[in-house]
XYZ file of C-alpha atoms in Angstrom:
339
model
C 97.759 91.878 117.183
C 94.513 91.224 115.262
C 92.997 87.803 114.746
C 94.167 87.613 111.144
C 97.563 89.250 111.445
C 100.491 86.851 111.017
C 101.841 85.227 114.184
C 105.559 85.945 114.504
C 108.141 84.718 117.016
C 111.742 85.799 117.398
C 113.001 83.165 114.985
C 110.506 82.774 112.167
C 106.938 83.324 111.108
C 104.535 80.465 111.659
C 102.954 79.329 108.389
C 99.212 78.926 108.487
C 97.418 76.541 106.160
C 93.783 76.848 105.163
C 91.265 75.321 102.749
C 89.472 76.667 99.677
C 86.614 74.408 98.616
C 84.268 74.700 95.638
C 82.276 71.599 96.679
C 83.193 69.889 93.378
C 80.626 67.677 91.676
C 82.736 65.041 89.964
C 81.676 62.518 87.336
C 79.325 59.996 88.931
C 78.440 62.237 91.886
C 75.732 64.770 92.806
C 75.483 68.214 94.361
C 74.159 66.665 97.573
C 77.169 64.359 97.853
C 79.536 67.223 97.050
C 78.127 69.345 99.865
C 78.267 66.471 102.350
C 81.887 65.903 101.284
C 82.556 69.564 102.087
C 81.275 69.112 105.634
C 83.349 65.947 106.046
C 86.487 67.679 104.791
C 85.917 70.671 107.074
C 85.672 68.398 110.117
C 88.921 66.716 109.052
C 90.622 70.083 108.507
C 89.474 71.271 111.923
C 91.110 68.274 113.561
C 94.314 68.629 111.510
C 94.903 72.217 112.584
C 93.947 74.098 109.424
C 93.237 77.751 110.165
C 90.264 78.658 107.975
C 87.899 77.049 105.481
C 86.346 79.077 102.671
C 83.566 78.245 100.236
C 83.590 80.023 96.876
C 80.513 81.479 95.182
C 79.726 80.096 91.723
C 76.557 80.029 89.646
C 75.257 77.827 86.859
C 78.242 75.451 86.851
C 77.473 71.746 86.513
C 80.601 70.762 88.432
C 80.372 73.202 91.339
C 77.916 73.029 94.255
C 79.142 76.086 96.184
C 76.551 78.654 95.132
C 75.622 79.948 98.597
C 78.732 80.575 100.740
C 76.812 82.148 103.632
C 74.640 79.032 103.953
C 77.649 76.730 103.706
C 79.571 78.789 106.275
C 76.788 78.389 108.827
C 76.720 74.615 108.343
C 80.503 74.326 108.607
C 80.693 76.505 111.697
C 78.114 74.266 113.380
C 80.062 71.138 112.410
C 83.506 72.315 113.584
C 85.017 73.635 116.823
C 87.826 76.108 116.135
C 88.108 76.511 112.352
C 87.417 79.955 110.914
C 84.829 79.650 108.135
C 83.543 81.971 105.470
C 83.522 83.051 101.870
C 86.232 82.935 99.298
C 84.366 84.887 98.197
C 81.009 86.558 98.047
C 80.689 88.150 94.594
C 79.568 91.605 95.589
C 78.278 92.672 92.178
C 75.508 90.086 92.508
C 74.117 91.156 95.888
C 72.860 94.306 97.607
C 75.562 95.142 100.172
C 72.984 95.389 102.953
C 71.951 91.746 102.392
C 75.575 90.577 102.592
C 76.020 92.601 105.808
C 72.902 91.034 107.297
C 73.975 87.518 106.332
C 77.518 87.728 107.668
C 76.503 89.799 110.678
C 74.121 86.977 111.553
C 76.876 84.397 111.094
C 79.228 86.424 113.305
C 76.519 86.679 115.975
C 76.153 82.893 116.057
C 79.908 82.218 115.782
C 81.845 85.220 117.145
C 85.504 85.356 116.156
C 85.199 82.601 113.552
C 83.656 84.233 110.460
C 85.505 85.575 107.407
C 83.890 87.678 104.705
C 85.957 87.500 101.530
C 84.799 89.740 98.684
C 85.326 89.254 94.962
C 84.161 90.906 91.772
C 84.239 88.044 89.248
C 81.070 86.815 87.563
C 81.385 83.368 89.132
C 79.888 81.728 86.062
C 78.623 82.579 82.603
C 77.141 85.956 81.712
C 73.736 84.290 81.452
C 74.077 82.861 84.959
C 75.190 86.260 86.302
C 72.179 87.945 84.708
C 69.901 85.369 86.341
C 71.413 86.026 89.767
C 71.132 89.807 89.557
C 67.704 91.375 89.589
C 66.999 93.614 86.628
C 66.696 96.658 88.837
C 69.967 95.899 90.664
C 72.456 98.672 89.859
C 75.512 97.334 88.068
C 77.261 100.600 87.296
C 78.389 101.176 90.883
C 82.103 100.569 91.208
C 83.426 97.618 93.190
C 85.199 99.993 95.586
C 81.967 101.910 96.215
C 80.068 98.703 96.923
C 82.767 97.637 99.382
C 82.514 101.025 101.109
C 78.746 100.669 101.349
C 79.055 97.161 102.785
C 81.636 98.161 105.389
C 79.477 101.125 106.309
C 76.710 98.805 107.461
C 79.082 97.182 109.944
C 80.293 100.622 111.034
C 76.662 101.768 111.258
C 77.545 104.597 108.907
C 74.425 104.204 106.773
C 70.961 105.771 106.892
C 69.444 102.251 106.957
C 70.674 99.802 109.611
C 71.753 96.241 108.817
C 70.750 95.303 112.349
C 72.552 91.931 112.780
C 75.803 93.584 111.671
C 75.872 95.898 114.708
C 78.632 94.558 116.954
C 78.904 91.322 114.958
C 81.784 91.939 112.582
C 83.543 89.266 110.490
C 87.137 89.518 109.292
C 87.123 91.266 105.903
C 89.220 90.076 102.958
C 89.441 91.254 99.382
C 90.076 88.506 96.831
C 91.858 88.885 93.536
C 94.228 87.511 90.934
C 95.877 90.671 89.602
C 97.956 93.645 90.654
C 94.867 95.863 90.232
C 92.952 94.002 92.943
C 96.095 93.982 95.096
C 96.435 97.752 94.919
C 92.741 98.210 95.734
C 92.992 95.960 98.792
C 96.064 97.833 99.965
C 94.516 101.270 99.496
C 91.463 100.201 101.524
C 93.594 98.690 104.276
C 91.950 95.271 103.887
C 93.480 91.815 104.098
C 94.255 90.423 100.639
C 93.859 86.877 99.296
C 95.616 86.190 96.000
C 94.282 83.390 93.784
C 97.548 81.836 92.660
C 95.641 78.721 91.566
C 94.108 80.946 88.858
C 97.139 83.093 88.019
C 100.413 81.548 89.199
C 102.622 83.922 87.200
C 101.581 87.157 88.938
C 101.564 86.110 92.593
C 104.837 87.687 93.693
C 104.236 90.900 91.782
C 100.680 91.267 93.114
C 101.664 90.836 96.747
C 104.456 93.365 96.378
C 101.945 95.797 94.864
C 99.589 95.188 97.797
C 102.251 95.939 100.387
C 103.345 99.075 98.552
C 99.758 100.361 98.329
C 98.787 99.373 101.874
C 97.350 102.034 104.133
C 96.454 101.241 107.782
C 92.753 101.990 107.385
C 91.149 98.872 108.881
C 94.237 96.763 109.653
C 97.470 97.973 111.207
C 99.732 95.857 108.989
C 99.460 94.160 105.557
C 97.796 90.745 105.883
C 97.799 88.188 103.074
C 97.155 84.648 102.028
C 97.851 82.859 98.756
C 95.662 80.068 97.400
C 97.506 77.149 95.800
C 96.172 74.098 93.975
C 97.865 71.059 95.556
C 97.572 67.321 94.962
C 99.679 65.326 97.408
C 100.048 61.546 97.564
C 102.503 58.990 98.888
C 104.668 59.132 95.756
C 105.193 61.525 92.873
C 103.836 58.896 90.483
C 100.616 58.433 92.448
C 100.110 62.191 92.725
C 100.608 62.652 88.972
C 98.066 59.927 88.297
C 95.545 61.689 90.560
C 96.274 64.998 88.795
C 95.385 63.587 85.374
C 91.659 64.428 85.599
C 92.113 68.095 86.498
C 94.793 68.497 83.837
C 92.429 67.052 81.244
C 89.447 69.097 82.434
C 91.484 72.312 82.328
C 92.797 71.553 78.845
C 89.313 70.878 77.508
C 87.875 73.993 79.171
C 90.425 76.144 77.349
C 89.075 74.658 74.108
C 85.499 75.471 75.118
C 84.535 71.948 76.197
C 83.039 71.482 79.673
C 83.149 68.156 81.492
C 82.793 66.939 85.046
C 86.068 65.890 86.645
C 86.596 62.335 85.327
C 88.139 59.419 87.238
C 91.923 59.033 86.937
C 91.620 55.850 84.888
C 89.766 57.738 82.168
C 92.286 60.566 82.075
C 95.219 58.124 81.987
C 93.735 56.411 78.939
C 94.254 59.532 76.818
C 97.163 59.610 74.335
C 100.514 60.718 75.727
C 100.502 63.877 73.573
C 97.125 64.916 75.016
C 98.393 64.434 78.572
C 101.538 66.464 77.870
C 99.471 69.346 76.491
C 97.191 69.225 79.529
C 100.194 69.396 81.866
C 101.397 72.545 80.107
C 98.092 74.269 80.867
C 98.294 73.469 84.597
C 101.877 74.415 85.416
C 100.767 76.211 88.592
C 99.439 72.978 90.064
C 101.599 71.612 92.894
C 101.708 67.833 92.505
C 103.813 65.223 94.221
C 104.960 63.311 97.248
C 105.248 65.106 100.609
C 108.869 66.021 99.878
C 108.055 67.432 96.443
C 105.060 69.337 97.775
C 107.105 70.765 100.633
C 109.749 72.094 98.251
C 107.220 73.683 95.910
C 105.132 75.239 98.686
C 108.273 76.658 100.253
C 109.061 78.224 96.878
C 105.612 79.887 96.878
C 106.243 81.242 100.379
C 109.652 82.563 99.354
C 108.251 84.197 96.216
C 105.261 85.888 97.841
C 106.365 86.521 101.417
C 102.958 85.468 102.696
C 102.397 83.741 106.019
C 99.390 81.677 104.944
C 98.682 79.202 102.171
C 95.111 78.286 101.261
C 94.953 74.852 99.652
C 92.480 73.673 97.040
C 92.714 70.057 95.865
C 90.991 69.119 92.585
C 90.912 65.315 92.633
C 88.116 62.925 91.712
C 88.001 60.680 94.773
C 86.985 62.136 98.136
C 89.217 59.665 99.982
C 92.188 60.835 97.882
C 91.306 64.444 98.683
C 91.264 63.657 102.408
C 94.658 61.958 102.123
C 96.108 64.946 100.280
C 95.006 67.346 103.027
C 96.408 65.033 105.687
C 99.788 65.012 103.929
C 99.786 68.793 103.472
C 99.094 69.238 107.195
C 102.255 67.226 107.927
C 104.258 69.112 105.316
C 103.171 72.480 106.729
C 105.096 71.863 109.939
C 108.310 71.942 107.889
C 107.550 75.201 106.053
C 109.265 78.455 106.982
C 107.653 81.841 106.427
C 109.241 85.268 106.358
């Protein structure tokens, strides 16, 4: 059984929990503090038994400090003992595949058996930011599938030019997506698939079924999945809802074209009741509540998708509240049952 294939006993499948972190820069904070918070949270997650910790690539966003997942992965691997670390994901359209192979081959050489390379095709920011990241001469017409094939070829040494650190230093490959199209691509390539339910909660079950139907045992012997879920856990439902106010407000404003840093809960709670109700409608995929409520809703996600791993992202303003939420989810996870 491969490192990232689900662990199964004769009774039930063990449910893995992992972390997706954008290194959020909240109101009143800085990018430096956000990145130090990421290291602190990774150390906590390592001790709590989380399986992997991914940093997502974004560019030109005032509220996001995770622009360089390969750099962050190296720092987190140094700071932790057993946690798998990596990208969720590297946006392959922005980078020559050989550079990505060299970066993650180097990481795998330093930390064998602990590096994940998740690949995505989103812009990761505005069109202007994407144009600034890509060099003018960088080809953009090459299909995502072709760029994946080129990247994997460097690890297989099936290229006329060698990505030397990649030889014998191979991370676990994942394809990221939030649609049935990405699911089918991952399945056809025989790659592990990570579905971004926190971005598209309505299509999760359908996408994972499409992945399993399309799966071919090219690089993995069996379909391997995880599902990312936005979760805010607290001691009571009321406390959790209060902590969720800022992300509900930020999401609502973003849909209207207004960009703000995640505000403190007191500011979000001061909004009129009608505004807060509208914000809640735009964030229906967010799992919010006490441990019991969170357990029930996460179990529903497992039942819907059939996955054996949940990757948790927690958009709250206070770092201490984020730590508490991950501690509660770690306790809840012991009560979850996978297929």
